[in-house]
Amino acid sequence: MTTVSEKLLTRAEESGTRGPAGPPGPAVPLLSLRDVRIADGGDGREIVHGVSFDLTPGKVVGIVGESGSGKTLTCRAALGILPDHFAITGGSVEIEGTDISALTPARWTALRGATIGAVFQDPASYLNPSLRIGRQIAEVVRVKKGLGRRAARERVLALLRAVHLRDPELVHDQYPHELSGGMLQRVLIAAAVAADPRILVADEATTALDVTVQAEILDLLADLRDRAGLALVVVSHDLAVVARLCDEVLVMRRGEVVEQGPTRRVLDDPRHAYTRLLISEHEQYGLEKFLGPAASKGEA
Ligand SMILES: Nc1ncnc2c1ncn2[C@@H]1O[C@H](COP(=O)(O)OP(=O)(O)OP(=O)(O)O)[C@@H](O)[C@H]1O
Ligand SMILES: [Mg+2]
């Protein structure tokens, strides 16, 4: 399959003249969670009580739910970056068929970036304030792709262009504090896909952004999915975000998945009172505007 960045770069060069990439290939689970349980090692308290989903190429799984419900811990478990005293105490996480409990630190280093990448809220805190943007992404490209200085620079510029930053040459030479939140989030997405991951975890990646920029970032993620078959885990407080992007949604509350299913089914026919509550909270913002006219007809 064509890699994410190749697709991205093609896209940037053609500026959207081609149609979508077509079927993303055989449905090999890239990421598979089976009844994952996470406990706080300090007091042994279980915080996440069983999360299961399968992510295949081009599939987008959304996780919604109230603050503290375990969305981020679930993502971190899948990325092998649980906070110190937390541990997976039940179930399993598999990345491309390999149980992560069997991974050595060296194997994790190889997987991160190249197979699974992540974008979190607050992009500024993931960038080094004293290094120019271009250099920070080039580091990823050089380490993970083994490119030389000049080739890395070309690739970084192409990536910046691909995430629709208006003036890639300028951004390349700027420092993080010189960019807006939306621009920084694009930079982080460029860095996250620089090594052609097959899975991208976006945890509240658009939460801090204003509505217009948020919509643009969501379009960018959808574009990556369509063009390169990138599989996404999208975490949000905002049901509208999930409605717009996700094939399947998990609704979490207090560490429990209270409802899970195809996004349209869950939104059109919510079975759990908490899902209904979330939907009613969002009704004032107009879910239809995100779902499009097909939603009200219950299209699967
Ligand atoms: N580093 C940490 N140290 C201590 N407790 C933590 C830590 N990270 C998470 N927790 C606790 O674990 C529970 C789940 O947290 P998590 O961050 O997964 O929630 P969340 O659903 O992502 O919430 P939010 O929507 O606010 O991001 C919460 O009760 C939280 O207080
Ligand atoms: Mg969180």
CSV table of C-alpha atoms and ligand atoms in Angstrom, one decimal:
chain,number,residue,atom,x,y,z
A,1,MET,CA,0.0,0.0,0.0
A,2,THR,CA,1.1,3.5,-0.6
A,3,THR,CA,2.3,5.1,2.5
A,4,VAL,CA,0.7,8.0,4.3
A,5,SER,CA,3.3,10.6,3.4
A,6,GLU,CA,3.5,9.5,-0.2
A,7,LYS,CA,-0.3,9.9,-0.4
A,8,LEU,CA,-0.1,13.2,1.3
A,9,LEU,CA,2.6,14.4,-0.9
A,10,THR,CA,0.8,13.2,-4.0
A,11,ARG,CA,-2.2,15.0,-2.7
A,12,ALA,CA,-0.3,18.2,-2.1
A,13,GLU,CA,1.2,18.2,-5.6
A,14,GLU,CA,-2.0,17.4,-7.4
A,15,SER,CA,-4.0,19.7,-5.1
A,16,GLY,CA,-6.9,17.4,-4.9
A,17,THR,CA,-7.5,16.6,-8.5
A,18,ARG,CA,-7.8,12.9,-7.9
A,19,GLY,CA,-10.6,10.9,-6.3
A,20,PRO,CA,-10.3,9.0,-3.1
A,21,ALA,CA,-7.8,6.1,-2.8
A,22,GLY,CA,-10.5,3.4,-3.0
A,23,PRO,CA,-10.8,0.4,-0.8
A,24,PRO,CA,-8.0,0.5,1.8
A,25,GLY,CA,-7.0,-3.1,1.3
A,26,PRO,CA,-7.6,-6.3,3.3
A,27,ALA,CA,-9.1,-5.8,6.8
A,28,VAL,CA,-6.0,-6.8,8.8
A,29,PRO,CA,-6.5,-5.4,12.3
A,30,LEU,CA,-3.8,-2.8,12.9
A,31,LEU,CA,-4.8,-2.3,16.4
A,32,SER,CA,-6.9,-4.6,18.5
A,33,LEU,CA,-8.0,-4.1,22.1
A,34,ARG,CA,-9.6,-6.9,23.9
A,35,ASP,CA,-11.3,-6.2,27.2
A,36,VAL,CA,-8.4,-3.9,28.3
A,37,ARG,CA,-8.4,-3.2,32.0
A,38,ILE,CA,-6.1,-0.5,33.5
A,39,ALA,CA,-5.4,-0.1,37.2
A,40,ASP,CA,-3.6,2.4,39.4
A,41,GLY,CA,-0.7,0.5,40.8
A,42,GLY,CA,-0.6,2.8,43.8
A,43,ASP,CA,-3.8,1.5,45.4
A,44,GLY,CA,-4.6,-1.3,42.9
A,45,ARG,CA,-7.9,0.4,42.0
A,46,GLU,CA,-9.2,-0.5,38.5
A,47,ILE,CA,-9.8,2.7,36.5
A,48,VAL,CA,-10.7,1.3,33.1
A,49,HIS,CA,-13.0,-1.7,33.2
A,50,GLY,CA,-12.7,-3.4,29.8
A,51,VAL,CA,-12.3,-1.7,26.4
A,52,SER,CA,-12.5,-3.6,23.2
A,53,PHE,CA,-12.3,-2.5,19.6
A,54,ASP,CA,-10.6,-3.4,16.3
A,55,LEU,CA,-8.9,-0.9,14.0
A,56,THR,CA,-8.5,-1.9,10.4
A,57,PRO,CA,-6.9,0.3,7.7
A,58,GLY,CA,-9.0,3.3,6.9
A,59,LYS,CA,-11.2,2.8,9.9
A,60,VAL,CA,-11.9,5.5,12.4
A,61,VAL,CA,-12.9,4.6,16.0
A,62,GLY,CA,-14.1,7.4,18.2
A,63,ILE,CA,-14.1,7.5,22.0
A,64,VAL,CA,-16.4,10.0,23.7
A,65,GLY,CA,-17.3,10.5,27.3
A,66,GLU,CA,-17.1,12.7,30.3
A,67,SER,CA,-13.9,14.0,31.8
A,68,GLY,CA,-12.0,11.3,33.8
A,69,SER,CA,-13.9,8.4,32.1
A,70,GLY,CA,-10.6,6.8,31.0
A,71,LYS,CA,-10.3,7.9,27.3
A,72,THR,CA,-6.7,9.1,27.6
A,73,LEU,CA,-5.6,6.2,29.7
A,74,THR,CA,-7.0,3.8,27.0
A,75,CYS,CA,-5.1,5.6,24.3
A,76,ARG,CA,-1.9,5.7,26.4
A,77,ALA,CA,-2.3,1.9,27.0
A,78,ALA,CA,-2.4,1.3,23.3
A,79,LEU,CA,0.7,3.5,22.8
A,80,GLY,CA,2.7,1.9,25.6
A,81,ILE,CA,2.9,5.2,27.5
A,82,LEU,CA,0.8,4.7,30.5
A,83,PRO,CA,1.7,7.0,33.4
A,84,ASP,CA,4.3,5.4,35.8
A,85,HIS,CA,2.1,3.8,38.3
A,86,PHE,CA,-0.6,2.6,35.9
A,87,ALA,CA,-0.6,-0.8,34.3
A,88,ILE,CA,-2.7,-3.0,32.0
A,89,THR,CA,-4.1,-5.6,34.4
A,90,GLY,CA,-6.4,-7.5,32.1
A,91,GLY,CA,-7.2,-8.2,28.5
A,92,SER,CA,-4.8,-7.5,25.7
A,93,VAL,CA,-3.5,-4.9,23.2
A,94,GLU,CA,-2.2,-6.1,19.8
A,95,ILE,CA,-0.5,-4.0,17.2
A,96,GLU,CA,-0.4,-5.7,13.8
A,97,GLY,CA,-0.9,-9.0,15.6
A,98,THR,CA,1.8,-8.6,18.2
A,99,ASP,CA,0.8,-8.5,21.8
A,100,ILE,CA,2.4,-5.3,23.2
A,101,SER,CA,3.2,-7.0,26.5
A,102,ALA,CA,5.8,-8.9,24.6
A,103,LEU,CA,7.5,-5.8,23.2
A,104,THR,CA,11.0,-4.8,24.3
A,105,PRO,CA,11.7,-1.0,24.7
A,106,ALA,CA,13.7,-1.2,21.5
A,107,ARG,CA,10.8,-2.7,19.6
A,108,TRP,CA,8.5,0.0,21.0
A,109,THR,CA,10.9,2.7,19.8
A,110,ALA,CA,10.8,1.2,16.3
A,111,LEU,CA,6.9,1.0,16.3
A,112,ARG,CA,6.3,4.5,17.6
A,113,GLY,CA,6.1,6.9,14.7
A,114,ALA,CA,6.6,4.1,12.1
A,115,THR,CA,3.5,2.1,12.9
A,116,ILE,CA,1.6,4.1,15.5
A,117,GLY,CA,1.7,7.9,16.0
A,118,ALA,CA,-0.2,10.2,18.3
A,119,VAL,CA,-1.4,13.8,18.4
A,120,PHE,CA,-2.5,15.2,21.7
A,121,GLN,CA,-4.1,18.5,22.9
A,122,ASP,CA,-1.8,21.3,23.7
A,123,PRO,CA,0.7,20.9,20.8
A,124,ALA,CA,3.1,23.5,22.2
A,125,SER,CA,4.1,21.2,25.0
A,126,TYR,CA,5.2,18.5,22.6
A,127,LEU,CA,7.6,20.8,20.7
A,128,ASN,CA,10.9,22.1,21.9
A,129,PRO,CA,10.5,25.9,22.2
A,130,SER,CA,14.1,26.6,21.3
A,131,LEU,CA,14.3,24.7,18.1
A,132,ARG,CA,12.9,25.8,14.7
A,133,ILE,CA,9.9,23.8,13.5
A,134,GLY,CA,11.7,22.4,10.4
A,135,ARG,CA,14.5,21.0,12.5
A,136,GLN,CA,12.1,19.2,14.9
A,137,ILE,CA,10.3,17.4,12.1
A,138,ALA,CA,13.5,16.7,10.2
A,139,GLU,CA,14.8,14.9,13.3
A,140,VAL,CA,11.9,12.5,13.0
A,141,VAL,CA,12.4,12.0,9.3
A,142,ARG,CA,16.2,11.5,9.6
A,143,VAL,CA,15.9,9.0,12.5
A,144,LYS,CA,12.9,7.0,11.2
A,145,LYS,CA,13.5,7.2,7.5
A,146,GLY,CA,17.2,7.5,7.4
A,147,LEU,CA,17.2,10.5,5.1
A,148,GLY,CA,20.2,12.8,4.7
A,149,ARG,CA,20.0,16.5,5.5
A,150,ARG,CA,18.9,17.8,2.1
A,151,ALA,CA,16.4,15.0,1.5
A,152,ALA,CA,15.0,15.5,5.0
A,153,ARG,CA,14.5,19.2,4.4
A,154,GLU,CA,12.6,18.6,1.1
A,155,ARG,CA,10.4,16.1,2.8
A,156,VAL,CA,9.7,18.3,5.8
A,157,LEU,CA,8.7,21.1,3.4
A,158,ALA,CA,6.4,18.7,1.5
A,159,LEU,CA,4.8,17.6,4.8
A,160,LEU,CA,4.2,21.2,5.9
A,161,ARG,CA,2.6,21.8,2.6
A,162,ALA,CA,0.6,18.7,2.9
A,163,VAL,CA,-1.0,19.7,6.2
A,164,HIS,CA,-2.0,22.9,4.5
A,165,LEU,CA,0.3,25.3,6.1
A,166,ARG,CA,0.2,28.3,3.9
A,167,ASP,CA,3.9,29.3,3.8
A,168,PRO,CA,5.9,26.1,4.5
A,169,GLU,CA,9.3,27.8,3.9
A,170,LEU,CA,8.5,30.4,6.5
A,171,VAL,CA,7.1,28.0,9.0
A,172,HIS,CA,10.1,25.7,8.5
A,173,ASP,CA,12.3,28.4,9.9
A,174,GLN,CA,10.0,29.6,12.7
A,175,TYR,CA,10.0,28.8,16.4
A,176,PRO,CA,6.9,27.3,18.1
A,177,HIS,CA,6.0,30.5,19.9
A,178,GLU,CA,5.6,32.3,16.5
A,179,LEU,CA,2.7,30.0,15.4
A,180,SER,CA,-1.0,29.9,16.3
A,181,GLY,CA,-2.6,27.0,18.0
A,182,GLY,CA,-4.1,25.7,14.8
A,183,MET,CA,-0.7,26.0,13.0
A,184,LEU,CA,1.0,24.1,15.8
A,185,GLN,CA,-1.5,21.4,15.7
A,186,ARG,CA,-0.8,21.0,11.9
A,187,VAL,CA,2.9,20.9,12.6
A,188,LEU,CA,2.3,18.1,15.2
A,189,ILE,CA,0.2,16.2,12.7
A,190,ALA,CA,3.0,16.6,10.1
A,191,ALA,CA,5.5,15.3,12.6
A,192,ALA,CA,3.2,12.4,13.6
A,193,VAL,CA,2.8,11.2,10.0
A,194,ALA,CA,6.3,11.9,9.0
A,195,ALA,CA,7.4,8.3,9.5
A,196,ASP,CA,4.3,6.9,7.7
A,197,PRO,CA,2.4,5.4,10.7
A,198,ARG,CA,-0.5,3.2,9.8
A,199,ILE,CA,-2.4,4.2,13.0
A,200,LEU,CA,-2.8,7.7,14.4
A,201,VAL,CA,-4.2,8.4,17.8
A,202,ALA,CA,-5.7,11.8,18.1
A,203,ASP,CA,-6.6,12.6,21.7
A,204,GLU,CA,-8.5,15.8,22.0
A,205,ALA,CA,-6.4,17.0,19.1
A,206,THR,CA,-8.8,19.7,18.2
A,207,THR,CA,-10.3,20.6,21.6
A,208,ALA,CA,-8.3,23.8,22.2
A,209,LEU,CA,-8.9,25.2,18.7
A,210,ASP,CA,-11.7,27.4,17.5
A,211,VAL,CA,-14.5,25.9,15.5
A,212,THR,CA,-13.2,26.8,12.1
A,213,VAL,CA,-9.7,25.6,12.7
A,214,GLN,CA,-11.1,22.5,14.4
A,215,ALA,CA,-13.1,21.7,11.2
A,216,GLU,CA,-10.0,22.2,9.1
A,217,ILE,CA,-8.0,19.8,11.2
A,218,LEU,CA,-10.8,17.2,11.1
A,219,ASP,CA,-10.8,17.5,7.3
A,220,LEU,CA,-7.1,16.9,7.3
A,221,LEU,CA,-7.5,13.7,9.3
A,222,ALA,CA,-10.3,12.5,7.0
A,223,ASP,CA,-8.0,13.3,4.1
A,224,LEU,CA,-5.2,11.1,5.6
A,225,ARG,CA,-7.7,8.3,6.1
A,226,ASP,CA,-9.1,8.5,2.6
A,227,ARG,CA,-5.8,9.0,0.8
A,228,ALA,CA,-3.6,6.6,2.7
A,229,GLY,CA,-5.9,4.2,4.6
A,230,LEU,CA,-4.6,5.7,7.8
A,231,ALA,CA,-6.5,4.2,10.7
A,232,LEU,CA,-7.6,6.6,13.4
A,233,VAL,CA,-8.5,6.6,17.1
A,234,VAL,CA,-10.2,9.9,17.7
A,235,VAL,CA,-10.9,11.0,21.3
A,236,SER,CA,-13.2,13.9,22.0
A,237,HIS,CA,-15.5,15.4,24.5
A,238,ASP,CA,-17.4,16.5,21.5
A,239,LEU,CA,-19.9,14.2,19.9
A,240,ALA,CA,-20.0,16.3,16.9
A,241,VAL,CA,-16.3,15.7,16.2
A,242,VAL,CA,-16.9,12.0,16.4
A,243,ALA,CA,-20.0,12.2,14.3
A,244,ARG,CA,-18.1,13.8,11.6
A,245,LEU,CA,-15.2,11.4,11.4
A,246,CYS,CA,-15.9,8.0,13.0
A,247,ASP,CA,-17.2,4.7,11.7
A,248,GLU,CA,-17.6,3.3,15.2
A,249,VAL,CA,-18.0,5.0,18.5
A,250,LEU,CA,-17.4,4.0,22.1
A,251,VAL,CA,-19.2,5.9,24.8
A,252,MET,CA,-17.3,5.8,28.1
A,253,ARG,CA,-18.3,6.8,31.5
A,254,ARG,CA,-16.4,6.2,34.7
A,255,GLY,CA,-14.0,3.7,33.1
A,256,GLU,CA,-16.9,1.7,31.6
A,257,VAL,CA,-17.9,1.4,27.9
A,258,VAL,CA,-21.6,2.0,28.3
A,259,GLU,CA,-22.4,1.9,24.6
A,260,GLN,CA,-20.5,0.9,21.4
A,261,GLY,CA,-21.5,0.5,17.8
A,262,PRO,CA,-21.5,2.1,14.3
A,263,THR,CA,-21.6,5.8,14.8
A,264,ARG,CA,-24.8,6.4,12.9
A,265,ARG,CA,-26.6,3.7,14.9
A,266,VAL,CA,-25.4,5.0,18.2
A,267,LEU,CA,-26.4,8.6,17.3
A,268,ASP,CA,-29.7,7.7,15.6
A,269,ASP,CA,-30.8,5.1,18.1
A,270,PRO,CA,-28.9,5.6,21.4
A,271,ARG,CA,-29.6,2.7,23.8
A,272,HIS,CA,-27.9,4.0,27.0
A,273,ALA,CA,-29.3,6.9,29.0
A,274,TYR,CA,-25.8,8.5,29.2
A,275,THR,CA,-25.5,8.5,25.4
A,276,ARG,CA,-28.9,10.1,25.1
A,277,LEU,CA,-27.7,12.8,27.6
A,278,LEU,CA,-24.6,13.4,25.5
A,279,ILE,CA,-26.7,13.8,22.4
A,280,SER,CA,-29.1,16.1,24.0
A,281,GLU,CA,-26.2,18.3,25.3
A,282,HIS,CA,-25.0,18.6,21.7
A,283,GLU,CA,-28.4,19.2,20.1
A,284,GLN,CA,-28.0,22.9,20.7
A,285,TYR,CA,-24.9,22.9,18.5
A,286,GLY,CA,-26.8,21.1,15.7
A,287,LEU,CA,-25.4,17.6,15.0
A,288,GLU,CA,-27.0,17.7,11.6
A,289,LYS,CA,-24.6,20.3,10.4
A,290,PHE,CA,-21.8,17.8,11.0
A,291,LEU,CA,-23.6,14.7,9.9
A,292,GLY,CA,-25.1,16.0,6.7
A,293,PRO,CA,-28.6,15.2,5.4
A,294,ALA,CA,-28.1,11.4,5.2
A,295,ALA,CA,-27.9,11.2,9.0
A,296,SER,CA,-31.5,11.8,9.6
A,297,LYS,CA,-32.4,9.0,7.2
A,298,GLY,CA,-30.5,6.6,9.4
A,299,GLU,CA,-28.1,5.6,6.6
A,300,ALA,CA,-25.7,2.9,8.0
B,1,LIG,N1,-1.1,10.7,35.5
B,1,LIG,C1,-2.2,10.4,36.3
B,1,LIG,N2,-2.1,10.4,37.6
B,1,LIG,C2,-3.1,10.1,38.4
B,1,LIG,N3,-4.3,9.8,38.0
B,1,LIG,C3,-4.5,9.8,36.7
B,1,LIG,C4,-3.5,10.1,35.8
B,1,LIG,N4,-4.0,10.1,34.5
B,1,LIG,C5,-5.3,9.8,34.7
B,1,LIG,N5,-5.6,9.6,36.0
B,1,LIG,C6,-7.0,9.3,36.5
B,1,LIG,O1,-7.5,8.2,35.7
B,1,LIG,C7,-8.9,8.5,35.4
B,1,LIG,C8,-9.1,8.5,33.9
B,1,LIG,O2,-8.3,9.6,33.4
B,1,LIG,P1,-8.2,9.9,31.8
B,1,LIG,O3,-7.2,10.9,31.7
B,1,LIG,O4,-8.1,8.6,31.1
B,1,LIG,O5,-9.7,10.5,31.5
B,1,LIG,P2,-10.2,11.2,30.2
B,1,LIG,O6,-11.5,10.4,29.8
B,1,LIG,O7,-9.1,11.2,29.2
B,1,LIG,O8,-10.6,12.6,30.7
B,1,LIG,P3,-10.5,14.0,30.0
B,1,LIG,O9,-11.8,14.1,29.1
B,1,LIG,O10,-10.6,15.0,31.1
B,1,LIG,O11,-9.3,14.1,29.2
B,1,LIG,C9,-9.2,9.8,36.1
B,1,LIG,O12,-9.9,9.6,37.3
B,1,LIG,C10,-7.9,10.5,36.3
B,1,LIG,O13,-8.0,11.2,37.5
B,2,MG,MG,-8.1,12.8,28.3
